[in-house]
Amino acid sequence: DAGVIQSPRHEVTEMGQEVTLRCKPISGHNSLFWYRQTMMRGLELLIYFNNNVPIDDSGMPEDRFSAKMPNASFSTLKIQPSEPRDSAVYFCASQKLAGVSSYNEQFFGPGTRLTVL
Amino acid sequence: GIQVEQSPPDLILQEGANSTLRCNFSDSVNNLQWFHQNPWGQLINLFYIPSGTKQNGRLSATTVATERYSLLYISSSQTTDSGVYFCAVVWNTGNQFYFGTGTSLTVIP
């Protein structure tokens, strides 16, 4: 199994530019999560999807952030316009749901290190 | 509020020593995982352990759900064990992970 795949691994951009992060979950997993990790705030959940449907986006910082999951094998997290305070490592994770609630193991991708200058 | 607390926050060990990391959580959980974030930033699954005891090589974990804590044991530590260890829980009332603040482990040769 290839695991969760994220791209790019590193992104450096200038303030005001649009940034798109990509994630391919593990095949067969039907729940996908986007997290952000910073020194100040640790690991934070931004949004998660069950069966391609956004369930909870309360962690998304503001309207500049948006996420989509057009199919079971692909998701994007977009920041437009980007700001220096968005600099962080963004992780994608996936798991296989078991019934209504989530009881199964969650697997993380390698992360995208974003630097906004 | 609902919390996930890990202790100690920092730990320095001589290679070969044993250690115990603790995770306390403030409410009932239906999922708990331990992760190791290596110095390259990768989050590696160690244990999926909402209850009971599991062992994998030099590592083992125990979760006592009724008393709301989990322990991660590292025996005969190696320099490659260095990194940050996270506990993450899913509350009974929800289905998303909440991470503790982590224990930063440094193993020196």
mmCIF file of C-alpha atoms in Angstrom:
data_model
loop_
_atom_site.group_PDB
_atom_site.id
_atom_site.type_symbol
_atom_site.label_atom_id
_atom_site.label_comp_id
_atom_site.label_asym_id
_atom_site.label_seq_id
_atom_site.Cartn_x
_atom_site.Cartn_y
_atom_site.Cartn_z
ATOM 1 C CA ASP A 1 0.000 0.000 0.000
ATOM 2 C CA ALA A 2 1.369 3.423 -0.959
ATOM 3 C CA GLY A 3 -0.007 5.144 2.118
ATOM 4 C CA VAL A 4 -1.450 8.648 2.100
ATOM 5 C CA ILE A 5 0.157 10.742 -0.620
ATOM 6 C CA GLN A 6 0.522 14.498 -0.394
ATOM 7 C CA SER A 7 1.877 17.024 -2.848
ATOM 8 C CA PRO A 8 3.815 19.165 -2.978
ATOM 9 C CA ARG A 9 6.112 18.254 -0.081
ATOM 10 C CA HIS A 10 7.405 21.794 0.151
ATOM 11 C CA GLU A 11 5.859 25.034 -1.073
ATOM 12 C CA VAL A 12 7.298 28.512 -0.862
ATOM 13 C CA THR A 13 5.112 31.337 -2.066
ATOM 14 C CA GLU A 14 4.632 35.037 -1.658
ATOM 15 C CA MET A 15 1.929 36.697 0.325
ATOM 16 C CA GLY A 16 -1.262 37.115 -1.701
ATOM 17 C CA GLN A 17 -0.691 34.105 -3.930
ATOM 18 C CA GLU A 18 -3.050 31.169 -4.172
ATOM 19 C CA VAL A 19 -1.803 27.871 -2.738
ATOM 20 C CA THR A 20 -3.289 24.449 -3.461
ATOM 21 C CA LEU A 21 -2.326 21.389 -1.453
ATOM 22 C CA ARG A 22 -3.257 17.938 -2.668
ATOM 23 C CA CYS A 23 -3.966 14.624 -0.988
ATOM 24 C CA LYS A 24 -4.638 11.089 -2.147
ATOM 25 C CA PRO A 25 -5.987 8.883 0.668
ATOM 26 C CA ILE A 26 -5.300 5.207 1.114
ATOM 27 C CA SER A 27 -7.416 3.158 -1.264
ATOM 28 C CA GLY A 28 -10.554 1.896 0.450
ATOM 29 C CA HIS A 29 -10.530 4.577 3.132
ATOM 30 C CA ASN A 30 -13.666 6.685 3.185
ATOM 31 C CA SER A 31 -12.804 9.347 5.732
ATOM 32 C CA LEU A 32 -10.254 12.117 5.080
ATOM 33 C CA PHE A 33 -8.855 14.738 7.418
ATOM 34 C CA TRP A 34 -6.811 17.921 6.928
ATOM 35 C CA TYR A 35 -4.629 19.093 9.832
ATOM 36 C CA ARG A 36 -2.261 21.989 10.362
ATOM 37 C CA GLN A 37 0.764 21.878 12.649
ATOM 38 C CA THR A 38 2.527 24.944 14.058
ATOM 39 C CA MET A 39 4.830 25.427 17.004
ATOM 40 C CA MET A 40 2.364 27.748 18.681
ATOM 41 C CA ARG A 41 -0.838 25.736 18.255
ATOM 42 C CA GLY A 42 0.345 22.171 17.776
ATOM 43 C CA LEU A 43 -1.751 19.852 15.598
ATOM 44 C CA GLU A 44 -5.158 21.248 14.703
ATOM 45 C CA LEU A 45 -7.925 19.633 12.715
ATOM 46 C CA LEU A 46 -9.094 21.922 9.929
ATOM 47 C CA ILE A 47 -11.786 19.881 8.205
ATOM 48 C CA TYR A 48 -12.807 16.293 7.614
ATOM 49 C CA PHE A 49 -14.853 14.425 5.041
ATOM 50 C CA ASN A 50 -16.844 11.191 5.290
ATOM 51 C CA ASN A 51 -17.646 9.555 1.947
ATOM 52 C CA ASN A 52 -16.506 12.728 0.149
ATOM 53 C CA VAL A 53 -18.925 14.939 2.121
ATOM 54 C CA PRO A 54 -17.538 17.663 4.422
ATOM 55 C CA ILE A 55 -18.713 16.884 7.942
ATOM 56 C CA ASP A 56 -17.058 19.499 10.113
ATOM 57 C CA ASP A 57 -15.147 22.536 8.870
ATOM 58 C CA SER A 58 -15.201 24.441 12.145
ATOM 59 C CA GLY A 59 -11.432 24.272 12.311
ATOM 60 C CA MET A 60 -10.923 26.160 9.073
ATOM 61 C CA PRO A 61 -9.337 29.453 10.133
ATOM 62 C CA GLU A 62 -11.242 31.812 7.854
ATOM 63 C CA ASP A 63 -12.812 32.233 4.459
ATOM 64 C CA ARG A 64 -9.437 32.239 2.776
ATOM 65 C CA PHE A 65 -9.302 28.489 3.345
ATOM 66 C CA SER A 66 -11.394 26.037 1.365
ATOM 67 C CA ALA A 67 -11.302 22.274 0.885
ATOM 68 C CA LYS A 68 -12.881 19.943 -1.629
ATOM 69 C CA MET A 69 -13.124 16.225 -2.152
ATOM 70 C CA PRO A 70 -14.485 15.636 -5.659
ATOM 71 C CA ASN A 71 -14.037 11.866 -5.424
ATOM 72 C CA ALA A 72 -12.894 9.148 -3.055
ATOM 73 C CA SER A 73 -9.273 9.316 -4.153
ATOM 74 C CA PHE A 74 -8.506 13.028 -4.168
ATOM 75 C CA SER A 75 -8.828 16.101 -1.985
ATOM 76 C CA THR A 76 -7.498 19.649 -2.134
ATOM 77 C CA LEU A 77 -6.953 22.354 0.446
ATOM 78 C CA LYS A 78 -6.751 25.820 -1.028
ATOM 79 C CA ILE A 79 -5.605 29.074 0.538
ATOM 80 C CA GLN A 80 -6.461 32.252 -1.340
ATOM 81 C CA PRO A 81 -4.935 34.720 -0.713
ATOM 82 C CA SER A 82 -2.120 33.289 1.382
ATOM 83 C CA GLU A 83 -0.596 35.180 4.308
ATOM 84 C CA PRO A 84 2.663 34.693 6.251
ATOM 85 C CA ARG A 85 0.724 33.412 9.276
ATOM 86 C CA ASP A 86 -0.445 30.480 7.154
ATOM 87 C CA SER A 87 3.094 29.095 7.198
ATOM 88 C CA ALA A 88 2.882 25.638 8.750
ATOM 89 C CA VAL A 89 3.012 21.949 7.966
ATOM 90 C CA TYR A 90 -0.273 20.695 6.544
ATOM 91 C CA PHE A 91 -1.074 17.027 7.020
ATOM 92 C CA CYS A 92 -3.676 14.912 5.345
ATOM 93 C CA ALA A 93 -4.878 11.709 7.016
ATOM 94 C CA SER A 94 -7.314 8.969 6.093
ATOM 95 C CA GLN A 95 -9.125 6.106 7.745
ATOM 96 C CA LYS A 96 -11.821 3.593 7.064
ATOM 97 C CA LEU A 97 -15.069 4.292 8.828
ATOM 98 C CA ALA A 98 -16.717 1.556 10.843
ATOM 99 C CA GLY A 99 -20.412 2.281 11.077
ATOM 100 C CA VAL A 100 -21.633 5.714 12.136
ATOM 101 C CA SER A 101 -18.725 6.681 14.363
ATOM 102 C CA SER A 102 -15.067 6.489 13.662
ATOM 103 C CA TYR A 103 -13.364 3.619 15.438
ATOM 104 C CA ASN A 104 -10.552 2.739 13.146
ATOM 105 C CA GLU A 105 -6.898 3.643 12.879
ATOM 106 C CA GLN A 106 -5.986 6.908 11.191
ATOM 107 C CA PHE A 107 -2.953 7.159 8.907
ATOM 108 C CA PHE A 108 -1.093 10.346 8.105
ATOM 109 C CA GLY A 109 0.610 11.515 4.952
ATOM 110 C CA PRO A 110 4.122 12.995 4.970
ATOM 111 C CA GLY A 111 2.824 16.570 5.110
ATOM 112 C CA THR A 112 3.324 19.698 3.033
ATOM 113 C CA ARG A 113 5.616 22.332 4.510
ATOM 114 C CA LEU A 114 4.211 25.715 3.449
ATOM 115 C CA THR A 115 6.187 28.915 3.738
ATOM 116 C CA VAL A 116 4.487 32.185 2.847
ATOM 117 C CA LEU A 117 6.917 35.077 2.502
ATOM 118 C CA GLY B 1 -13.004 21.960 28.681
ATOM 119 C CA ILE B 2 -12.155 18.620 27.175
ATOM 120 C CA GLN B 3 -8.411 18.069 27.350
ATOM 121 C CA VAL B 4 -5.650 15.684 26.381
ATOM 122 C CA GLU B 5 -2.634 16.117 28.598
ATOM 123 C CA GLN B 6 0.713 14.439 28.098
ATOM 124 C CA SER B 7 3.601 14.124 30.501
ATOM 125 C CA PRO B 8 6.426 14.736 30.756
ATOM 126 C CA PRO B 9 6.671 17.495 28.141
ATOM 127 C CA ASP B 10 10.368 16.815 27.623
ATOM 128 C CA LEU B 11 12.523 13.790 28.330
ATOM 129 C CA ILE B 12 16.225 13.113 27.838
ATOM 130 C CA LEU B 13 17.433 9.534 28.085
ATOM 131 C CA GLN B 14 20.721 7.733 27.838
ATOM 132 C CA GLU B 15 20.661 5.068 25.168
ATOM 133 C CA GLY B 16 19.501 1.789 26.671
ATOM 134 C CA ALA B 17 17.300 3.343 29.348
ATOM 135 C CA ASN B 18 13.580 2.681 29.753
ATOM 136 C CA SER B 19 10.827 5.296 29.915
ATOM 137 C CA THR B 20 7.100 5.720 30.447
ATOM 138 C CA LEU B 21 5.051 8.415 28.745
ATOM 139 C CA ARG B 22 1.613 9.268 30.008
ATOM 140 C CA CYS B 23 -1.564 10.572 28.385
ATOM 141 C CA ASN B 24 -4.500 11.741 30.506
ATOM 142 C CA PHE B 25 -7.833 12.579 28.930
ATOM 143 C CA SER B 26 -10.764 14.309 30.508
ATOM 144 C CA ASP B 27 -13.709 12.427 28.995
ATOM 145 C CA SER B 28 -14.717 9.007 27.693
ATOM 146 C CA VAL B 29 -13.090 7.991 24.431
ATOM 147 C CA ASN B 30 -13.830 5.444 21.732
ATOM 148 C CA ASN B 31 -10.478 5.693 20.004
ATOM 149 C CA LEU B 32 -6.942 6.407 21.125
ATOM 150 C CA GLN B 33 -3.756 6.322 19.115
ATOM 151 C CA TRP B 34 -0.091 6.898 19.880
ATOM 152 C CA PHE B 35 2.067 8.487 17.187
ATOM 153 C CA HIS B 36 5.774 9.147 16.853
ATOM 154 C CA GLN B 37 6.782 12.256 14.951
ATOM 155 C CA ASN B 38 10.351 11.687 13.858
ATOM 156 C CA PRO B 39 12.919 14.463 13.392
ATOM 157 C CA TRP B 40 11.915 14.663 9.715
ATOM 158 C CA GLY B 41 8.351 15.505 10.679
ATOM 159 C CA GLN B 42 6.662 12.269 9.690
ATOM 160 C CA LEU B 43 3.835 11.033 11.898
ATOM 161 C CA ILE B 44 4.166 7.313 12.384
ATOM 162 C CA ASN B 45 1.448 5.138 13.879
ATOM 163 C CA LEU B 46 2.602 3.288 16.939
ATOM 164 C CA PHE B 47 -0.546 1.904 18.515
ATOM 165 C CA TYR B 48 -4.278 1.977 18.008
ATOM 166 C CA ILE B 49 -5.362 1.264 21.585
ATOM 167 C CA PRO B 50 -8.735 2.491 22.868
ATOM 168 C CA SER B 51 -8.387 -0.051 25.690
ATOM 169 C CA GLY B 52 -6.165 -2.874 26.883
ATOM 170 C CA THR B 53 -2.488 -3.560 26.294
ATOM 171 C CA LYS B 54 -0.467 -4.038 23.124
ATOM 172 C CA GLN B 55 3.179 -4.681 22.457
ATOM 173 C CA ASN B 56 5.328 -4.145 19.397
ATOM 174 C CA GLY B 57 8.992 -4.934 19.881
ATOM 175 C CA ARG B 58 10.520 -2.575 22.422
ATOM 176 C CA LEU B 59 7.339 -0.536 22.639
ATOM 177 C CA SER B 60 4.167 -1.324 24.494
ATOM 178 C CA ALA B 61 1.059 0.619 25.444
ATOM 179 C CA THR B 62 -1.722 0.308 27.964
ATOM 180 C CA THR B 63 -4.988 2.210 28.034
ATOM 181 C CA VAL B 64 -7.241 2.165 31.090
ATOM 182 C CA ALA B 65 -10.308 3.801 29.637
ATOM 183 C CA THR B 66 -12.285 3.761 32.881
ATOM 184 C CA GLU B 67 -9.547 5.776 34.576
ATOM 185 C CA ARG B 68 -8.948 7.960 31.527
ATOM 186 C CA TYR B 69 -5.276 7.441 30.895
ATOM 187 C CA SER B 70 -2.900 5.678 28.572
ATOM 188 C CA LEU B 71 0.773 4.806 28.995
ATOM 189 C CA LEU B 72 3.453 4.267 26.380
ATOM 190 C CA TYR B 73 6.491 2.246 27.461
ATOM 191 C CA ILE B 74 9.786 2.427 25.638
ATOM 192 C CA SER B 75 12.379 -0.126 26.681
ATOM 193 C CA SER B 76 16.077 -0.193 25.798
ATOM 194 C CA SER B 77 15.778 3.180 24.082
ATOM 195 C CA GLN B 78 17.749 3.910 20.929
ATOM 196 C CA THR B 79 18.763 7.177 19.318
ATOM 197 C CA THR B 80 16.234 6.503 16.565
ATOM 198 C CA ASP B 81 13.477 6.763 19.190
ATOM 199 C CA SER B 82 14.102 10.503 19.413
ATOM 200 C CA GLY B 83 11.254 12.740 18.355
ATOM 201 C CA VAL B 84 7.871 13.793 19.658
ATOM 202 C CA TYR B 85 5.300 11.298 20.877
ATOM 203 C CA PHE B 86 1.658 12.262 20.526
ATOM 204 C CA CYS B 87 -1.429 10.790 22.052
ATOM 205 C CA ALA B 88 -4.661 11.445 20.133
ATOM 206 C CA VAL B 89 -8.204 10.607 21.190
ATOM 207 C CA VAL B 90 -11.691 10.501 19.730
ATOM 208 C CA TRP B 91 -14.342 11.389 22.264
ATOM 209 C CA ASN B 92 -17.428 9.197 22.642
ATOM 210 C CA THR B 93 -19.509 12.190 21.631
ATOM 211 C CA GLY B 94 -17.727 12.783 18.329
ATOM 212 C CA ASN B 95 -15.565 11.252 15.653
ATOM 213 C CA GLN B 96 -12.560 13.515 15.220
ATOM 214 C CA PHE B 97 -9.120 13.272 16.762
ATOM 215 C CA TYR B 98 -7.849 15.655 19.391
ATOM 216 C CA PHE B 99 -4.108 15.652 19.924
ATOM 217 C CA GLY B 100 -2.176 16.158 23.111
ATOM 218 C CA THR B 101 0.733 18.594 23.196
ATOM 219 C CA GLY B 102 3.251 15.768 22.949
ATOM 220 C CA THR B 103 6.330 14.516 24.772
ATOM 221 C CA SER B 104 9.634 15.482 23.197
ATOM 222 C CA LEU B 105 12.111 12.633 23.635
ATOM 223 C CA THR B 106 15.834 12.892 23.070
ATOM 224 C CA VAL B 107 17.947 9.751 23.332
ATOM 225 C CA ILE B 108 21.644 10.418 23.607
ATOM 226 C CA PRO B 109 24.336 7.839 22.812
#
